[in-house]
PDB file of C-alpha atoms in Angstrom:
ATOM      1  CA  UNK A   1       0.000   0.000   0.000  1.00 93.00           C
ATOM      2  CA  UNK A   2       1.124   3.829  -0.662  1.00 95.00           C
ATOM      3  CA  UNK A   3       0.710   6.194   2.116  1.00 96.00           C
ATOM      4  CA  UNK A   4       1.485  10.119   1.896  1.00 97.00           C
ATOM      5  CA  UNK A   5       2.844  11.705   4.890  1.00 96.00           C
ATOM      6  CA  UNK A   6       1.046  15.734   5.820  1.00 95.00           C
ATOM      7  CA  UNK A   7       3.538  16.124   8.021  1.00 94.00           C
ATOM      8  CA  UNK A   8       6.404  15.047   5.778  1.00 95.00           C
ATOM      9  CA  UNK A   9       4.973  16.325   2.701  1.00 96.00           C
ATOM     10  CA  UNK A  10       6.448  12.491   1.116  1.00 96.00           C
ATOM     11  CA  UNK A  11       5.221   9.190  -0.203  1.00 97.00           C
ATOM     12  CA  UNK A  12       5.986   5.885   2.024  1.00 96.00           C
ATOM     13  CA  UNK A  13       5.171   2.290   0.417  1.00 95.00           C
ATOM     14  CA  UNK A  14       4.999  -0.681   2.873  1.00 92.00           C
ATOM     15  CA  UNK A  15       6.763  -2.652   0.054  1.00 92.00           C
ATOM     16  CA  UNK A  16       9.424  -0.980   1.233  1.00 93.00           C
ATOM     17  CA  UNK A  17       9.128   1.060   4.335  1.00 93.00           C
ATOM     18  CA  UNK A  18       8.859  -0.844   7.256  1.00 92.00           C
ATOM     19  CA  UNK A  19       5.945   0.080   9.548  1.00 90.00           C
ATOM     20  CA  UNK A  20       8.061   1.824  12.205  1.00 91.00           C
ATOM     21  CA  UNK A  21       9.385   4.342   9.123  1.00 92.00           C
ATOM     22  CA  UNK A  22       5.982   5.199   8.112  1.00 95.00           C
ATOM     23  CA  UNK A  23       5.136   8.232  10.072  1.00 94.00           C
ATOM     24  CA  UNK A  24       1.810   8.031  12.270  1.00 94.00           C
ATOM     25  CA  UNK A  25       0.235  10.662  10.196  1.00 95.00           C
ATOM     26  CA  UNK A  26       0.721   8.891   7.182  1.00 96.00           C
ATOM     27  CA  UNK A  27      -2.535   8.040   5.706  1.00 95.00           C
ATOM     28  CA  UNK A  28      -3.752   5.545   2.892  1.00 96.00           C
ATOM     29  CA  UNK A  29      -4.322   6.348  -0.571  1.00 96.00           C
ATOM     30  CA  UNK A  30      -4.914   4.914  -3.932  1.00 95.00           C
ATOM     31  CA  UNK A  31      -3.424   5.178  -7.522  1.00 95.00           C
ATOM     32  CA  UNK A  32      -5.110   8.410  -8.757  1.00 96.00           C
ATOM     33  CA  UNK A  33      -4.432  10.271  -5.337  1.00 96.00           C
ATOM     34  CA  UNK A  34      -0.768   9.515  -5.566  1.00 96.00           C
ATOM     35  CA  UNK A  35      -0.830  10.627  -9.111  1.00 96.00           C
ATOM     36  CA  UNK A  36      -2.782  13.720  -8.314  1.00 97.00           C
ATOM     37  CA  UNK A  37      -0.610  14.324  -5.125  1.00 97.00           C
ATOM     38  CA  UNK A  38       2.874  13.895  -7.014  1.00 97.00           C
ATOM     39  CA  UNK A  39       1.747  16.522  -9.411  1.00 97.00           C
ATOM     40  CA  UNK A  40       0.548  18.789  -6.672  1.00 97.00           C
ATOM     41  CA  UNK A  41       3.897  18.438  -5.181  1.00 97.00           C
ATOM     42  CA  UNK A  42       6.194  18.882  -8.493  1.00 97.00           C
ATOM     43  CA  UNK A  43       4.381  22.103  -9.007  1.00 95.00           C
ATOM     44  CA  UNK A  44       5.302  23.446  -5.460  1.00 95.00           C
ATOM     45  CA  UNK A  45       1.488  23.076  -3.709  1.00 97.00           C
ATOM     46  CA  UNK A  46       1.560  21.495  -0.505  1.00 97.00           C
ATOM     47  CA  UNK A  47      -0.780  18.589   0.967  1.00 97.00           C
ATOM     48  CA  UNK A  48      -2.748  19.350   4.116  1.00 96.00           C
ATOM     49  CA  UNK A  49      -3.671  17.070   6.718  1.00 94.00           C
ATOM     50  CA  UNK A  50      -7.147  16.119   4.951  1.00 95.00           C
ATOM     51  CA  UNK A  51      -5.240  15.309   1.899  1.00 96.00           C
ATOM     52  CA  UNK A  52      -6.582  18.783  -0.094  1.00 96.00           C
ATOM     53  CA  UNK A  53      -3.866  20.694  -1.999  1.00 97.00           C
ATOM     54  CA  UNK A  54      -2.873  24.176  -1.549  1.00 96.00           C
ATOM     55  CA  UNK A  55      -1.662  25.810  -4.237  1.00 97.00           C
ATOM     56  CA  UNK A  56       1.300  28.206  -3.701  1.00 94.00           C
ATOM     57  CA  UNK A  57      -0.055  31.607  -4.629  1.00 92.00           C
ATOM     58  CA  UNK A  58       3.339  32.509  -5.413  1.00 88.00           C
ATOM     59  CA  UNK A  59       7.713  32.144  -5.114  1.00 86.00           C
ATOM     60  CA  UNK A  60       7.120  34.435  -2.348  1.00 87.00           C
ATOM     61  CA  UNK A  61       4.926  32.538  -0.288  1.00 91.00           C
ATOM     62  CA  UNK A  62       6.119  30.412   2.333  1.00 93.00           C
ATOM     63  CA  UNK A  63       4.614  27.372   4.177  1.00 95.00           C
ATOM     64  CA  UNK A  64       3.617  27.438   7.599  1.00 93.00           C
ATOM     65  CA  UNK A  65       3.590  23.383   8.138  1.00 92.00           C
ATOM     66  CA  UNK A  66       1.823  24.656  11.835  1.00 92.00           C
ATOM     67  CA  UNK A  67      -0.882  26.221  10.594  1.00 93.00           C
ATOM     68  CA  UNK A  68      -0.697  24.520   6.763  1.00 93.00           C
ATOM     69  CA  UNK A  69      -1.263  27.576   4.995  1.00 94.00           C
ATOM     70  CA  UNK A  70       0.615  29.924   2.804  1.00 95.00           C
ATOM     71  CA  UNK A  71       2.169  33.184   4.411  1.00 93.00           C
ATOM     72  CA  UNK A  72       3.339  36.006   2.243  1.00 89.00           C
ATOM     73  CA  UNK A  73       7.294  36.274   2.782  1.00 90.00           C
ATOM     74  CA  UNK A  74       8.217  39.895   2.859  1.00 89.00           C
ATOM     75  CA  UNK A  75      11.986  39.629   2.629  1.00 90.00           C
ATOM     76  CA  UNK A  76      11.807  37.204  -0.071  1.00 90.00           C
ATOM     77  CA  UNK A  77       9.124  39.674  -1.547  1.00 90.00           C
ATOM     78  CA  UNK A  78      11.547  42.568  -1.315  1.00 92.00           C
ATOM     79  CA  UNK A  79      14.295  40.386  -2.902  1.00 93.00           C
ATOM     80  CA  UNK A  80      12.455  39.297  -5.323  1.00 91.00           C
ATOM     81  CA  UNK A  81      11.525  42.525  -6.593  1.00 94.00           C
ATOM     82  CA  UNK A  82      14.198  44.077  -6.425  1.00 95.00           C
ATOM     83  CA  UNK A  83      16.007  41.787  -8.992  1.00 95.00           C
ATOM     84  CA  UNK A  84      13.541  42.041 -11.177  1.00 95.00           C
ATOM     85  CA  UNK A  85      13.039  45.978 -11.319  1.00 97.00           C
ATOM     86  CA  UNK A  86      17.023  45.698 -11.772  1.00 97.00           C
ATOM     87  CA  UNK A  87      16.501  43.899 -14.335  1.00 97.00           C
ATOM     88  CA  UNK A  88      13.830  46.674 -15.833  1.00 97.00           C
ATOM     89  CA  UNK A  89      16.571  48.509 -15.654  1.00 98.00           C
ATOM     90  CA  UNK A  90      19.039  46.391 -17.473  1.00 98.00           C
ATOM     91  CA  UNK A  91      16.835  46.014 -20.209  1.00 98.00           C
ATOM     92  CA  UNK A  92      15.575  49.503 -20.478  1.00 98.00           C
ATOM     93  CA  UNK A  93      19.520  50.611 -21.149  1.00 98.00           C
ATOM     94  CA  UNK A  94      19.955  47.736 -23.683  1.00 98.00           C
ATOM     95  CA  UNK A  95      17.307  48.263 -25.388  1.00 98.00           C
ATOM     96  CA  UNK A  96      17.595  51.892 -25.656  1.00 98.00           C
ATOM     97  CA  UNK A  97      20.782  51.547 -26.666  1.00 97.00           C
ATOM     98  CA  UNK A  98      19.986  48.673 -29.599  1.00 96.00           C
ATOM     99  CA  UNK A  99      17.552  51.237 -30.949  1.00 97.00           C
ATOM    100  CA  UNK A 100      19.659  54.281 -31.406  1.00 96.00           C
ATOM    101  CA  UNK A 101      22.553  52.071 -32.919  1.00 95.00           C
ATOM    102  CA  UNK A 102      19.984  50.452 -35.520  1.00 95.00           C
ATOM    103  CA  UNK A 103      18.369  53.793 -36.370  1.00 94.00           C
ATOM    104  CA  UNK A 104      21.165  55.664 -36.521  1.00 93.00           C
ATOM    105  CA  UNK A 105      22.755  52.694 -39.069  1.00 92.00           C
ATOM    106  CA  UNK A 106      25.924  52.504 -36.037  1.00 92.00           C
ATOM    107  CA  UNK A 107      25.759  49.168 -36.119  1.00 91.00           C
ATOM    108  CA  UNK A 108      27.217  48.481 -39.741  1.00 94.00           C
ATOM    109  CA  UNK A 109      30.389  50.577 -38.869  1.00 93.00           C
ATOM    110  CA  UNK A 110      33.170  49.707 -37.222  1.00 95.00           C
ATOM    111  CA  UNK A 111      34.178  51.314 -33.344  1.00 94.00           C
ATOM    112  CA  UNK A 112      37.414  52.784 -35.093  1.00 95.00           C
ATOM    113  CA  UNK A 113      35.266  54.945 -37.141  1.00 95.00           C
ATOM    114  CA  UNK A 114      32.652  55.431 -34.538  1.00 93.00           C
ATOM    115  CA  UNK A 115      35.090  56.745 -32.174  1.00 93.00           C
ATOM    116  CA  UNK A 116      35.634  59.619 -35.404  1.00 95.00           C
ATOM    117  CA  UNK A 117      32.339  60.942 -35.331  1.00 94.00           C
ATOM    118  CA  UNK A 118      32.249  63.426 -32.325  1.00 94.00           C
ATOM    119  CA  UNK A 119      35.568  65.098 -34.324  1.00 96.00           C
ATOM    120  CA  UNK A 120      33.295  64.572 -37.488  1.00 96.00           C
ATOM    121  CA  UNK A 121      30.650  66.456 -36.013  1.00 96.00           C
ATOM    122  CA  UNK A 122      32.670  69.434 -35.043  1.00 97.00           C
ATOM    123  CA  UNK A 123      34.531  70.263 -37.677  1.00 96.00           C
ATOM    124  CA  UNK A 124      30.748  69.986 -40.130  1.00 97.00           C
ATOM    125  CA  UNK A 125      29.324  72.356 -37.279  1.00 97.00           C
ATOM    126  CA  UNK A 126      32.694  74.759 -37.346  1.00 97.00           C
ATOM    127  CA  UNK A 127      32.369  74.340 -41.367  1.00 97.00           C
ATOM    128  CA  UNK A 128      28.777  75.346 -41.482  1.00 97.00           C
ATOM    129  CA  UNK A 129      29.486  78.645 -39.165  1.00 97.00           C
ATOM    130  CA  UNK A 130      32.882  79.438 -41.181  1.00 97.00           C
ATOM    131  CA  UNK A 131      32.935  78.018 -44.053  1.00 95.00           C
ATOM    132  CA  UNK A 132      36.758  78.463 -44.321  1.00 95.00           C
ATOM    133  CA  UNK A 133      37.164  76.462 -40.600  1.00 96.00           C
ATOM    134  CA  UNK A 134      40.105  73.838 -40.697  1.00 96.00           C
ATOM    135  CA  UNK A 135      38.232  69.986 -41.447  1.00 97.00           C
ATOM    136  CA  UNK A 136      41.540  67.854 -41.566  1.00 97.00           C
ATOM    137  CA  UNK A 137      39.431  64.994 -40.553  1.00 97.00           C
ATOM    138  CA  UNK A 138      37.090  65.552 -43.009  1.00 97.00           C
ATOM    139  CA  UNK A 139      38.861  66.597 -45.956  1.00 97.00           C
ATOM    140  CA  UNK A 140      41.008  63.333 -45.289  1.00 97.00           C
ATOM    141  CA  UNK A 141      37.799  61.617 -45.771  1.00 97.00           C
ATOM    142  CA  UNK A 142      36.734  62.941 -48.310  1.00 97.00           C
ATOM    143  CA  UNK A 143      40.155  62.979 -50.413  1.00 97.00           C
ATOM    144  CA  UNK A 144      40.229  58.734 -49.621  1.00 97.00           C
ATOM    145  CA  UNK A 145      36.430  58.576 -50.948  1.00 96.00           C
ATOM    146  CA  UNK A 146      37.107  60.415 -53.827  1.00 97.00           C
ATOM    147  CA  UNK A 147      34.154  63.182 -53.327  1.00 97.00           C
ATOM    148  CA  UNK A 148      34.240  66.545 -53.521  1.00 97.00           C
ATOM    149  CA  UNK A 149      34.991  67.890 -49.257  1.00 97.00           C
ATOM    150  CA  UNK A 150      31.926  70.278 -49.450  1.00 97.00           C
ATOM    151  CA  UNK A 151      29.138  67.562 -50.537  1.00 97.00           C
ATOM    152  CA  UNK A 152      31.003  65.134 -47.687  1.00 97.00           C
ATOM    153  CA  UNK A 153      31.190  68.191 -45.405  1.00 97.00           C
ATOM    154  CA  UNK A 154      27.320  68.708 -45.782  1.00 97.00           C
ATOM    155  CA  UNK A 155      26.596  65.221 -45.170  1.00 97.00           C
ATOM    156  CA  UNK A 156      28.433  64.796 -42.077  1.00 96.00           C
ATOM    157  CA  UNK A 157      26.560  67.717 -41.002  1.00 97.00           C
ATOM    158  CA  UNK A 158      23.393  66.554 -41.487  1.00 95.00           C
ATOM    159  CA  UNK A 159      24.119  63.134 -39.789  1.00 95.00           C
ATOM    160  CA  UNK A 160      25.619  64.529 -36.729  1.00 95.00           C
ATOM    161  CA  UNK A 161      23.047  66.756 -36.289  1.00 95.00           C
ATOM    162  CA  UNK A 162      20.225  63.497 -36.495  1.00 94.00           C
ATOM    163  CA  UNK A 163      22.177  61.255 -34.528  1.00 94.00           C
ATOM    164  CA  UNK A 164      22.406  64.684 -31.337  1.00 95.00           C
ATOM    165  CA  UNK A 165      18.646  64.618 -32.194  1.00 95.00           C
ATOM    166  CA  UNK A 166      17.993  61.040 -31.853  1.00 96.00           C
ATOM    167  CA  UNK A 167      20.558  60.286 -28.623  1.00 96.00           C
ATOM    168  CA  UNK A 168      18.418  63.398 -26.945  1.00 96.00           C
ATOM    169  CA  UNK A 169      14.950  62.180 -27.932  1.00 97.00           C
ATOM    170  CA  UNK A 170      15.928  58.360 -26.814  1.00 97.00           C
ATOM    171  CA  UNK A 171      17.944  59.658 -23.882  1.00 98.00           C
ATOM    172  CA  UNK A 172      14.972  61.784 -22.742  1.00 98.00           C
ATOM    173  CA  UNK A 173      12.232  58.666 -23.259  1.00 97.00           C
ATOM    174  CA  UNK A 174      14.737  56.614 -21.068  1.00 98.00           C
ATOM    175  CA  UNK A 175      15.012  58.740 -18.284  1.00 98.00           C
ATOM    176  CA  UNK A 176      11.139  59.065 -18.016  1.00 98.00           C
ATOM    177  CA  UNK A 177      10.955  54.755 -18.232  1.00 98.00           C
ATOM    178  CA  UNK A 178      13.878  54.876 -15.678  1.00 98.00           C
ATOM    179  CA  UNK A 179      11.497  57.044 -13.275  1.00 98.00           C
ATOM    180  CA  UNK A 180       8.213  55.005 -13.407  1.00 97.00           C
ATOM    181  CA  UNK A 181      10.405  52.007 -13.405  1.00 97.00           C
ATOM    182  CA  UNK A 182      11.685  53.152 -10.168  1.00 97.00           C
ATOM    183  CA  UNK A 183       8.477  54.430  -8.818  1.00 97.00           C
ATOM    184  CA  UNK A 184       6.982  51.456  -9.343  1.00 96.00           C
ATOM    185  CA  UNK A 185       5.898  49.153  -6.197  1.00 93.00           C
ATOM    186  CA  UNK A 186       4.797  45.938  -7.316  1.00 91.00           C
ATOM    187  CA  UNK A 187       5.802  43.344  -9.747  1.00 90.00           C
ATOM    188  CA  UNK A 188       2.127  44.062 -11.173  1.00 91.00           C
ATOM    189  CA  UNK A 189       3.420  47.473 -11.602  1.00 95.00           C
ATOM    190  CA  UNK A 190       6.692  46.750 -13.126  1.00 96.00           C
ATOM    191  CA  UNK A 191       5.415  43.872 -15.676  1.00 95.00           C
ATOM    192  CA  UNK A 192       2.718  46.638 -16.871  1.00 96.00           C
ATOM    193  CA  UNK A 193       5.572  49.123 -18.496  1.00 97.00           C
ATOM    194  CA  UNK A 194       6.301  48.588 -22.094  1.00 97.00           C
ATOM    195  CA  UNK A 195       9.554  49.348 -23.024  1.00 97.00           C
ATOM    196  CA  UNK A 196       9.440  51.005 -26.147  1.00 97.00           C
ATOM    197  CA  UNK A 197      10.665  54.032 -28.461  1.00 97.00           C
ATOM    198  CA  UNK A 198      10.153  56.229 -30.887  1.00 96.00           C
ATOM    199  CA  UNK A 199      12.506  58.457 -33.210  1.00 96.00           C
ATOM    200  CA  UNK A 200      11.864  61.881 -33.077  1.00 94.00           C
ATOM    201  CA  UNK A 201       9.277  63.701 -35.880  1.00 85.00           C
ATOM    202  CA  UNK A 202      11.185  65.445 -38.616  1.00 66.00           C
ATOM    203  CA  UNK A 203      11.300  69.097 -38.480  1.00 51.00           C
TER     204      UNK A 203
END
């Protein structure tokens, strides 16, 4: 015969447990209870004394064998959250940070080149405002590609100035995620904000 144990929260079979193993509490039961009970227990419920499963409401919940009944576990709640609005967080910057390099086309050049673009960017601006500033960067640039410096000049212009407009319109949309992220005080809260974002309209 099988036999399930409250107390133990285990199975005992008298084909193998002799009777002074099998705890007094252990009661009797058939095929389709131990079936049912196994599954109960694989899914984390717990068996009560009456052989009636509670369910575990959720990871923070911990069982009070006294009483057999779930008890909200406030630490574990507080730990628990706290990973996961670090997470938010983790995946907010990612995210954010996958979007501007795709929109802004980034991620088909290399970090050499990258690393040129904030010198880029100046010497367009300083060209733009004098139009006989030095470019050395620039004109090297444009000398290797072949193209006249003015028409390169004009395009490096125009894509620093929509990648500044981009970073601040992504940058700005973070930070306001960041701070409902952070304000938030349940998981419920946290699971209900989408990270998403848009590129800024065309003036």
């Amino acid at each position: 015969m099988i036999y399930f144990s409250p107390q133990h929260q285990t199975f005992f079979d008298d084909a193998i447990h002799t009777a002074e193993h099998i705890p007094a509490d252990a009661q009797i039961i058939d095929e389709t209870q131990h079936t049912t009970l196994l599954d109960a227990l694989n899914r984390g419920a717990k068996i009560k004394s009456d052989l009636s499963i509670a369910e575990r409401p959720s990871i923070v919940h911990k069982w009070q064998p006294e009483t057999q009944e779930w008890i909200l576990d406030k630490t574990e709640q507080n730990k628990v959250f706290q990973a996961a609005l670090n997470q938010k967080l983790k995946v907010l910057a990612s995210t954010s940070q996958d979007f501007v390099t795709t929109k802004t086309r980034t991620d088909v050049v290399p970090q050499f080149e990258q690393e040129t673009y904030a010198l880029q960017g100046l010497e367009a601006k300083a060209w733009a405002a004098d139009k006989t500033a030095d470019t050395p960067v620039l004109n090297r640039i444009a000398d290797e590609r072949g193209i006249p410096r003015e028409i390169l000049k004009a395009a490096a212009l125009r894509k620093a100035l929509w990648y500044e407009k981009v970073a601040a319109s992504v940058a700005g949309q973070r930070q306001a995620l960041q701070v409902r992220i952070e304000s938030a005080k349940t998981l419920d809260d946290l699971n209900a904000i989408e990270i998403t974002f848009r590129l800024p309209e065309s003036e």
